[in-house]
PDB file of C-alpha atoms in Angstrom:
ATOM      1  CA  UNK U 261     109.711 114.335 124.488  1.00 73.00           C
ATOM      2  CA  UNK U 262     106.717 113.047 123.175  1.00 80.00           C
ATOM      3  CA  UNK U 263     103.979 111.678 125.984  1.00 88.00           C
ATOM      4  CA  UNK U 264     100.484 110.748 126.664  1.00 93.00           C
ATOM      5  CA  UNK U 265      98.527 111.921 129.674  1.00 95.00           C
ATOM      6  CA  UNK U 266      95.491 110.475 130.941  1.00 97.00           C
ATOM      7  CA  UNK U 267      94.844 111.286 134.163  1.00 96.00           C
ATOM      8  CA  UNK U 268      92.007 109.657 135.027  1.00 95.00           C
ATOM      9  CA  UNK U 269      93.244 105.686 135.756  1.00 94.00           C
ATOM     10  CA  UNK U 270      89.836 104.394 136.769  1.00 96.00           C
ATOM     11  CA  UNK U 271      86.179 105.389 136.431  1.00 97.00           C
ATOM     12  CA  UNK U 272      83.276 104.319 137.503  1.00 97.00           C
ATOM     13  CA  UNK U 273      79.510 105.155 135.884  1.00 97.00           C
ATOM     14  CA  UNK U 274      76.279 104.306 135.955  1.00 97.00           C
ATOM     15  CA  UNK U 275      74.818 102.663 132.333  1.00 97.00           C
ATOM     16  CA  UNK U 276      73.204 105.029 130.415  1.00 97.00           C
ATOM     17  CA  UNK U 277      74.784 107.797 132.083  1.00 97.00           C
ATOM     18  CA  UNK U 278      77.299 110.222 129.374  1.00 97.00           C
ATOM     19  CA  UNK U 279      81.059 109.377 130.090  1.00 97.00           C
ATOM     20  CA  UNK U 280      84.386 111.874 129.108  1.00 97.00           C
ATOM     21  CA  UNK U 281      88.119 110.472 129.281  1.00 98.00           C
ATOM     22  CA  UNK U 282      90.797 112.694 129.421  1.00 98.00           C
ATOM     23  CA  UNK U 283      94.150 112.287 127.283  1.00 97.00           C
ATOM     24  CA  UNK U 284      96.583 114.987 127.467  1.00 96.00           C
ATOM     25  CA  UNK U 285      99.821 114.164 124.604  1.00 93.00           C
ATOM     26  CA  UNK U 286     103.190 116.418 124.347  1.00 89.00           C
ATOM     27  CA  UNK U 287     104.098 116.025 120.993  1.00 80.00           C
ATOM     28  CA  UNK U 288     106.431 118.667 118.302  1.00 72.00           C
ATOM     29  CA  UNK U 289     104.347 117.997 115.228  1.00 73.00           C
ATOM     30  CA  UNK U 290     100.921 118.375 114.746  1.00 73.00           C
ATOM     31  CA  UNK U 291     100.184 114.436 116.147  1.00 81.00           C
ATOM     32  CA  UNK U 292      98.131 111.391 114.682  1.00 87.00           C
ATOM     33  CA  UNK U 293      95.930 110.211 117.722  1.00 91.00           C
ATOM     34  CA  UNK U 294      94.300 107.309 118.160  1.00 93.00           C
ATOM     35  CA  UNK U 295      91.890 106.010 120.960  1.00 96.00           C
ATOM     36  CA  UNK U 296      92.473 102.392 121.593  1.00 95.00           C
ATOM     37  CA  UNK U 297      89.737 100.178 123.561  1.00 95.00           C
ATOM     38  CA  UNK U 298      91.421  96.551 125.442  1.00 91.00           C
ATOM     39  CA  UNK U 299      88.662  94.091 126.731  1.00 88.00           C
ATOM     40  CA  UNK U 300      90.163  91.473 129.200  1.00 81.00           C
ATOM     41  CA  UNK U 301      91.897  88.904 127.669  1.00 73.00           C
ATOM     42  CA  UNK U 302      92.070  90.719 124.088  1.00 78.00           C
ATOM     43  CA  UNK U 303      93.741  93.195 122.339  1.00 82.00           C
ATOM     44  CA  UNK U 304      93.688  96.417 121.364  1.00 89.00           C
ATOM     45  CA  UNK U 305      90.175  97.335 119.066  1.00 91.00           C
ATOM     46  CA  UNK U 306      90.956 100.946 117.599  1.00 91.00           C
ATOM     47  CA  UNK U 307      88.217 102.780 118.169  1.00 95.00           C
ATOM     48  CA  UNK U 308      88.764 106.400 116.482  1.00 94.00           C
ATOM     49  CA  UNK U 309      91.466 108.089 114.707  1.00 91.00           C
ATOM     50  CA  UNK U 310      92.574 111.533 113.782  1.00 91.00           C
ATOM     51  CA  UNK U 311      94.761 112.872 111.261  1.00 85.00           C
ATOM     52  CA  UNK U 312      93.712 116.225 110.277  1.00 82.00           C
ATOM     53  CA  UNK U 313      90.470 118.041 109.057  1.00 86.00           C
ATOM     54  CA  UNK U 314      87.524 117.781 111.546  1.00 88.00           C
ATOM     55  CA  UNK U 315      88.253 118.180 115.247  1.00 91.00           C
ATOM     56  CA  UNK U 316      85.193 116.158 116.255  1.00 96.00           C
ATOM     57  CA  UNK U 317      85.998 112.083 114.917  1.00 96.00           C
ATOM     58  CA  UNK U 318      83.000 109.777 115.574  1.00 96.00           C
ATOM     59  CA  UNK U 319      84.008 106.250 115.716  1.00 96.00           C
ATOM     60  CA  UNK U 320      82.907 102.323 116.020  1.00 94.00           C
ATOM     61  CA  UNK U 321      80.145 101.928 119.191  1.00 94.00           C
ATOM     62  CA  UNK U 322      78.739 105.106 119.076  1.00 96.00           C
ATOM     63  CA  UNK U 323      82.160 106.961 120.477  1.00 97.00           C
ATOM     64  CA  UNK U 324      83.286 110.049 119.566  1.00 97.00           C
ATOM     65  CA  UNK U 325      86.719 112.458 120.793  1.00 98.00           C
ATOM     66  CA  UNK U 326      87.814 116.286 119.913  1.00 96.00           C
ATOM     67  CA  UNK U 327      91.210 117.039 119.715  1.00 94.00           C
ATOM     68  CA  UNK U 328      91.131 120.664 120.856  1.00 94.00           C
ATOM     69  CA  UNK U 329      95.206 121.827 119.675  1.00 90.00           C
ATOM     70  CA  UNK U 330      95.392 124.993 122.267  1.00 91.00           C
ATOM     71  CA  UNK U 331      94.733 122.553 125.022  1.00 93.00           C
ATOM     72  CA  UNK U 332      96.763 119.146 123.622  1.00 93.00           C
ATOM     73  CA  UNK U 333      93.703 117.366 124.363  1.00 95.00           C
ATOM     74  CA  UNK U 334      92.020 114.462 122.718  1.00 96.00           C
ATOM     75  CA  UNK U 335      89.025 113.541 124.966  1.00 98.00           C
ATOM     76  CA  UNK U 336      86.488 110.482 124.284  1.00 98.00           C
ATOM     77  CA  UNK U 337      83.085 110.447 124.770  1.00 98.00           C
ATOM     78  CA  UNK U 338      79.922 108.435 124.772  1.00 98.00           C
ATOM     79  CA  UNK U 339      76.285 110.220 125.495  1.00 97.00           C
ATOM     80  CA  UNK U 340      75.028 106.921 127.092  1.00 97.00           C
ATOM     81  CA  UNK U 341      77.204 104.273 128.298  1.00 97.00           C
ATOM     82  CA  UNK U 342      76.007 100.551 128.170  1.00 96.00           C
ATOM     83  CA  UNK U 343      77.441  97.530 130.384  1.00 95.00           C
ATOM     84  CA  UNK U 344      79.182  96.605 127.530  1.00 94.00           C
ATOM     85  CA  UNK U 345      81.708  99.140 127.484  1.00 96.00           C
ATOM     86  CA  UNK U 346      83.763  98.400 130.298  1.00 96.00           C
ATOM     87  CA  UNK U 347      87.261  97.886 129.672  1.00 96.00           C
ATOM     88  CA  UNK U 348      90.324 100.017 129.631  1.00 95.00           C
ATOM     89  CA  UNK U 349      90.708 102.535 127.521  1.00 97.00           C
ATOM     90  CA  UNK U 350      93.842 104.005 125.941  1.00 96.00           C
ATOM     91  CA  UNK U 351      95.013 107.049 124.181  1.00 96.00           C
ATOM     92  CA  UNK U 352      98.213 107.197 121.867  1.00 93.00           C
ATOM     93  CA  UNK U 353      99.763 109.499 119.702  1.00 89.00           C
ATOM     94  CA  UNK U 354     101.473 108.858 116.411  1.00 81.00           C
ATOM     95  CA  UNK U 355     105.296 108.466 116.373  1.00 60.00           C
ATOM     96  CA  UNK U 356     107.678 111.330 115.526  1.00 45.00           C
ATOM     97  CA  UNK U 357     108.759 113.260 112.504  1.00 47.00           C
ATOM     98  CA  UNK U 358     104.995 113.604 111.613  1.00 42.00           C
ATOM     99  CA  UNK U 359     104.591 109.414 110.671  1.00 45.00           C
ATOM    100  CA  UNK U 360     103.137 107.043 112.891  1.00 49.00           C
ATOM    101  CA  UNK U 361     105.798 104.518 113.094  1.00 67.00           C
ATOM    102  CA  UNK U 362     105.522 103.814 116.698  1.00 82.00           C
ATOM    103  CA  UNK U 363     102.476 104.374 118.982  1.00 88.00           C
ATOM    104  CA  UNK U 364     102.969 106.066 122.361  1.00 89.00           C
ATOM    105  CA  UNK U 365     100.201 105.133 124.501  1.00 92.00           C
ATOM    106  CA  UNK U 366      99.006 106.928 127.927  1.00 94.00           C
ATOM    107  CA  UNK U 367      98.618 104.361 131.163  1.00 93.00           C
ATOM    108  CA  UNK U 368      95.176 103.736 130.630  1.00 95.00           C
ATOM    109  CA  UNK U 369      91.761 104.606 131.994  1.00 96.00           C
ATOM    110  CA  UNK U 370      89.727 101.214 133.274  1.00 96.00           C
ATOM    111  CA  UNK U 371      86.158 102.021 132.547  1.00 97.00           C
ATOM    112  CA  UNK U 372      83.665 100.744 135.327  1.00 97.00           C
ATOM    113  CA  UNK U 373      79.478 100.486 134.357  1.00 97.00           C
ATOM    114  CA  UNK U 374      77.049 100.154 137.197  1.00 95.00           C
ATOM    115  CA  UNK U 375      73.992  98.598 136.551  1.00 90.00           C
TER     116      UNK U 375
ATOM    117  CA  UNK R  66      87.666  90.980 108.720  1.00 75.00           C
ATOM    118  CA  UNK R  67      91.191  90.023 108.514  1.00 79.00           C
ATOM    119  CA  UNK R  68      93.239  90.113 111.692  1.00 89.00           C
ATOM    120  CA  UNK R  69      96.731  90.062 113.264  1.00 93.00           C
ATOM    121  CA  UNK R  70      96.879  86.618 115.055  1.00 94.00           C
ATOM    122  CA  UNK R  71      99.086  85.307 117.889  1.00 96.00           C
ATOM    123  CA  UNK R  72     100.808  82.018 118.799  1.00 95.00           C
ATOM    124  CA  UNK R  73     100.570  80.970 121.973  1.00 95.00           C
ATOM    125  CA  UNK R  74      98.195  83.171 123.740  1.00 94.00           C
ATOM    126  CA  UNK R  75     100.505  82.167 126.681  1.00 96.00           C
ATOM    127  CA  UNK R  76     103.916  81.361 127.310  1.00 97.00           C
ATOM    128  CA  UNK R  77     105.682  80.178 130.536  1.00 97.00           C
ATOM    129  CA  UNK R  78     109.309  79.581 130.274  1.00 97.00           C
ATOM    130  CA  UNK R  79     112.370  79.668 132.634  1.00 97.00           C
ATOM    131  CA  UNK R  80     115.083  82.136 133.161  1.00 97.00           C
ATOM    132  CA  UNK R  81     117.334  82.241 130.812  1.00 97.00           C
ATOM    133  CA  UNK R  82     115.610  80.184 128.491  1.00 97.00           C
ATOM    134  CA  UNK R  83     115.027  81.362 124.421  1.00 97.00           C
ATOM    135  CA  UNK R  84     111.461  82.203 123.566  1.00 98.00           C
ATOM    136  CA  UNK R  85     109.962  82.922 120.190  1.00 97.00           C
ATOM    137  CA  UNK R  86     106.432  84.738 119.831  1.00 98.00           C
ATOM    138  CA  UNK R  87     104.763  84.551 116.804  1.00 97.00           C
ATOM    139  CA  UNK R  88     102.506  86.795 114.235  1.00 97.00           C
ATOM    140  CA  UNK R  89     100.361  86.664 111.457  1.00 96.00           C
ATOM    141  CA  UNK R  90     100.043  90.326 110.481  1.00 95.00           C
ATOM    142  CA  UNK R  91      97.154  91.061 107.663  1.00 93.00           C
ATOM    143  CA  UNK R  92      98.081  89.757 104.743  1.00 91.00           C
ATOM    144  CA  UNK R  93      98.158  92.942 102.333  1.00 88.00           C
ATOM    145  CA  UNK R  94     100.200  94.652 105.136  1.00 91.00           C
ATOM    146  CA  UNK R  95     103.731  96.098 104.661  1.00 90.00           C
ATOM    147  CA  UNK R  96     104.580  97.182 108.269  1.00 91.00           C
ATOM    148  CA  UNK R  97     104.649  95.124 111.276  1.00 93.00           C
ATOM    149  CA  UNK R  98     105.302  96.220 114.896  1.00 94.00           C
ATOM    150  CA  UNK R  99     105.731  94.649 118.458  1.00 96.00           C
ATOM    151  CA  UNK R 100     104.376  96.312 121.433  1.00 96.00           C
ATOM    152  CA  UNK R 101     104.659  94.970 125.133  1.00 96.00           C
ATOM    153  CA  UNK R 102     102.781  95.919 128.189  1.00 92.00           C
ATOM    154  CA  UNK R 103     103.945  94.708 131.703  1.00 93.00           C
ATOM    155  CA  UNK R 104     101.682  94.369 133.874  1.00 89.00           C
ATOM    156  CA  UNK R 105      99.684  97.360 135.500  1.00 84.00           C
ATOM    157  CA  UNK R 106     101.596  99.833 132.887  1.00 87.00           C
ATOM    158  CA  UNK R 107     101.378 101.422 129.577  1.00 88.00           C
ATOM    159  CA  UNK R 108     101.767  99.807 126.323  1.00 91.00           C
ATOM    160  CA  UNK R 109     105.582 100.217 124.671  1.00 93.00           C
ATOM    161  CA  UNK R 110     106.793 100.483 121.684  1.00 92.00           C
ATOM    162  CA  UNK R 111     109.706  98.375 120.681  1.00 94.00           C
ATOM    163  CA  UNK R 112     110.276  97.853 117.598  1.00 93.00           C
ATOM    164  CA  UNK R 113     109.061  98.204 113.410  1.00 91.00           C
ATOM    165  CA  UNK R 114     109.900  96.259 110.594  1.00 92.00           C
ATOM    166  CA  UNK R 115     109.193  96.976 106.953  1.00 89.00           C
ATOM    167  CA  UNK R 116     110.795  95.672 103.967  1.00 89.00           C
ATOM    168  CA  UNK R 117     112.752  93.003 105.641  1.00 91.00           C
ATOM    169  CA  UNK R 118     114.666  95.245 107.542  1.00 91.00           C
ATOM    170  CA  UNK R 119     114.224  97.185 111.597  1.00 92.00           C
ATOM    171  CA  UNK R 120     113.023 100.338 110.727  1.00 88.00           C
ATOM    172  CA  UNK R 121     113.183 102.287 114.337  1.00 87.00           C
ATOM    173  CA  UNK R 122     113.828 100.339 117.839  1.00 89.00           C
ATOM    174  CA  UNK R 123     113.521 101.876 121.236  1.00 89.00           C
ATOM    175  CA  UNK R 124     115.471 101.301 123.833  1.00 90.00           C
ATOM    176  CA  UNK R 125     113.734  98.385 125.114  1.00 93.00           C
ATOM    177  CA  UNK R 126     114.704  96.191 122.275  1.00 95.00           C
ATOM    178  CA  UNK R 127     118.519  95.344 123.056  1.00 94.00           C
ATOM    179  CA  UNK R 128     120.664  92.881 121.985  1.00 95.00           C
ATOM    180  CA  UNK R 129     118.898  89.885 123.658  1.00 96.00           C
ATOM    181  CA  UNK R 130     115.935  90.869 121.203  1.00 97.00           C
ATOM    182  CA  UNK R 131     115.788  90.229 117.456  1.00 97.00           C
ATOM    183  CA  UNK R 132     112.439  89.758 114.612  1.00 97.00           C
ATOM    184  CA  UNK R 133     112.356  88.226 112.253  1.00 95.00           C
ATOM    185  CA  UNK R 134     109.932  87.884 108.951  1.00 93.00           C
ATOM    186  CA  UNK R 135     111.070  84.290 107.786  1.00 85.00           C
ATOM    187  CA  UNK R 136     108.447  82.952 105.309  1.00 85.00           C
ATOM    188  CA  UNK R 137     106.271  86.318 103.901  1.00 79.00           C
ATOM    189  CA  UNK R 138     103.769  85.752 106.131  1.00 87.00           C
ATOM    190  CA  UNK R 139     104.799  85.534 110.140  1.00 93.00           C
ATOM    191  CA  UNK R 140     106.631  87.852 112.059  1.00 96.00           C
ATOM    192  CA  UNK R 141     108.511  86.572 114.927  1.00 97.00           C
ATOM    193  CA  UNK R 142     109.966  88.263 117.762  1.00 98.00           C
ATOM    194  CA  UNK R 143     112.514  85.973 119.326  1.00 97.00           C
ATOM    195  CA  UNK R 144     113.892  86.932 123.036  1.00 97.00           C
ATOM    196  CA  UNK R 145     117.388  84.991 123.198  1.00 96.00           C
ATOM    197  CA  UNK R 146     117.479  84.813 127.400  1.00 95.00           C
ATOM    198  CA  UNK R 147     114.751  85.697 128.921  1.00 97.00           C
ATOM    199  CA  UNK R 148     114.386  87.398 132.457  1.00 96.00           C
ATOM    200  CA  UNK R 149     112.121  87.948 135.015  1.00 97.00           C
ATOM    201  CA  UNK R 150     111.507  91.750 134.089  1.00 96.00           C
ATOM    202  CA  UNK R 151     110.786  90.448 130.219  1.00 97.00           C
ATOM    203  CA  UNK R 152     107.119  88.883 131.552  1.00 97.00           C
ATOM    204  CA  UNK R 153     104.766  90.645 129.691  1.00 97.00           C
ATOM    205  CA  UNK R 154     101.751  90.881 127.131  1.00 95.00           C
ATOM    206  CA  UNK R 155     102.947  91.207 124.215  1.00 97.00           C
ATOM    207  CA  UNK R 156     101.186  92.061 121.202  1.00 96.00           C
ATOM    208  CA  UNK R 157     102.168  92.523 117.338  1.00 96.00           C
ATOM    209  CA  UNK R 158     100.224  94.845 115.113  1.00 94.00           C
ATOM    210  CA  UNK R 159     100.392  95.734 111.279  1.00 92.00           C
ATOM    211  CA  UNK R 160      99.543  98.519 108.936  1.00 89.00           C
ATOM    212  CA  UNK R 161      98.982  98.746 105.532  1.00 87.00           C
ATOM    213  CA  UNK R 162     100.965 101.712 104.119  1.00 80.00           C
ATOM    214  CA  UNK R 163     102.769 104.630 105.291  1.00 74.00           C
ATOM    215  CA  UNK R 164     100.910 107.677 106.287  1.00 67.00           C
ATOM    216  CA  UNK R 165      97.453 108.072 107.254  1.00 61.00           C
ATOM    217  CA  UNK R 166      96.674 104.545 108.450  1.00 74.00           C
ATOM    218  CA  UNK R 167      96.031 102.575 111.451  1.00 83.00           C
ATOM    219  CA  UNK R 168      98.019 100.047 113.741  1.00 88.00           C
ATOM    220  CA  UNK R 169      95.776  96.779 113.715  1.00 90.00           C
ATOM    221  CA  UNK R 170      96.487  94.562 116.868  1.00 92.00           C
ATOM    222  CA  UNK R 171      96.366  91.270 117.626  1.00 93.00           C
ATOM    223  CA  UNK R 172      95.309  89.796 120.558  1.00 91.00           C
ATOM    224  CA  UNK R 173      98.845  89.244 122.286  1.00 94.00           C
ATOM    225  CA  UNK R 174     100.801  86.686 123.958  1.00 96.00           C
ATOM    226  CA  UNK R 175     101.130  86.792 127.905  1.00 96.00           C
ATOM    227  CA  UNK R 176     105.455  85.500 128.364  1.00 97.00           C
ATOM    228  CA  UNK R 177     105.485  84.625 132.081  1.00 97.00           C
ATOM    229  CA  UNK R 178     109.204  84.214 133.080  1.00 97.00           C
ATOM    230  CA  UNK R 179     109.876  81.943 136.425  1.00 96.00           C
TER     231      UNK R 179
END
């Protein structure tokens, strides 16, 4: 069955420091993935996407993820985190038979910035 | 930038009682979605719509849940009697066309169920 892993439910780092969350997915088909940010109180801003071609997606506020297909992993990154970034962060993967026609998401990471 | 909106941002309603959440998906957009997310968990598919017509379901969405596209331009999710365990956030998105394209989200309505 298809399913999104991120292990990590809560991090905590200082701003400006570089910041990595994890998201495993089980999927048959090569997969769609999608990094989703939530701010409280509003929905869900897309921050990257990737479909196929380049492993390394850069996306909106200076994010970026790899999916890296021999370990089913899709991890985000930022070199330097501001205060602004802290929200929960989700993972998904695209919906079966290769379309994206429902989202499974992973639990979450909730992204702490010390000042 | 166009948006997905969301009427209310919050609903409280009783046991048993009908609800109806409302969309505005992106205008251009052909399919439409609702997602929920109780609280403290992941975000769940339930169902798609396109061309007037439920394209997949899971197994959330039973019989005591129906959509709805009435006029061309909301989407409606209507829960007939609600219950505790159907308090939520729950949020509508939309996409363009088929393929390699991206879920946009609105900004969801919190259903608390007393």
């Amino acid at each position: 069955a298809q399913s999104v892993t991120q292990p990590d439910i809560h991090i905590t780092v200082s701003e400006g420091a570089s910041l990595e969350l994890r998201c495993n997915y089980s999927y048959g088909a090569t997969p769609y993935l999608f990094w989703y940010v939530q701010s409280p109180g509003q929905g869900l801003q897309l921050l990257l996407k990737y479909f196929s071609g380049d492993t390394l997606v850069q996306g909106i506020k200076g994010f970026e993820a790899e999916f890296k297909r021999s370990q089913s992993s899709f991890n985000l990154r930022k070199p330097s985190v501001h205060w602004s970034d802290a929200a929960e962060y989700f993972c998904a993967v695209g919906g079966y038979g290769g379309s994206q026609g429902n989202l499974i998401f992973g639990k979450g990471t909730k992204l702490s910035v010390k000042p | 930038e166009p948006e997905v909106t969301q009427t209310p941002s919050h609903q409280v309603t009783q046991m048993g009682q009908e609800v109806i959440l409302r969309c505005v998906p992106i205008s251009n957009h052909l399919y439409f979605y609702w997602y929920r997310q109780i609280l403290g968990q992941k975000v769940e598919f339930l169902v798609s719509f396109y061309n007037n017509e439920i394209s997949e379901k899971s197994e959330i969405f039973d019989d005591q849940f129906s959509v709805e596209r009435p006029d061309g331009s909301n989407f409606t999710l209507k829960i007939r009697s609600t219950k505790l365990e159907d308090s939520a956030m729950y949020f509508c998105a939309s996409m363009r066309e088929w393929g390699s394209d991206t879920q946009y989200f609105g900004p969801g309505t919190r259903l608390t169920v007393l």
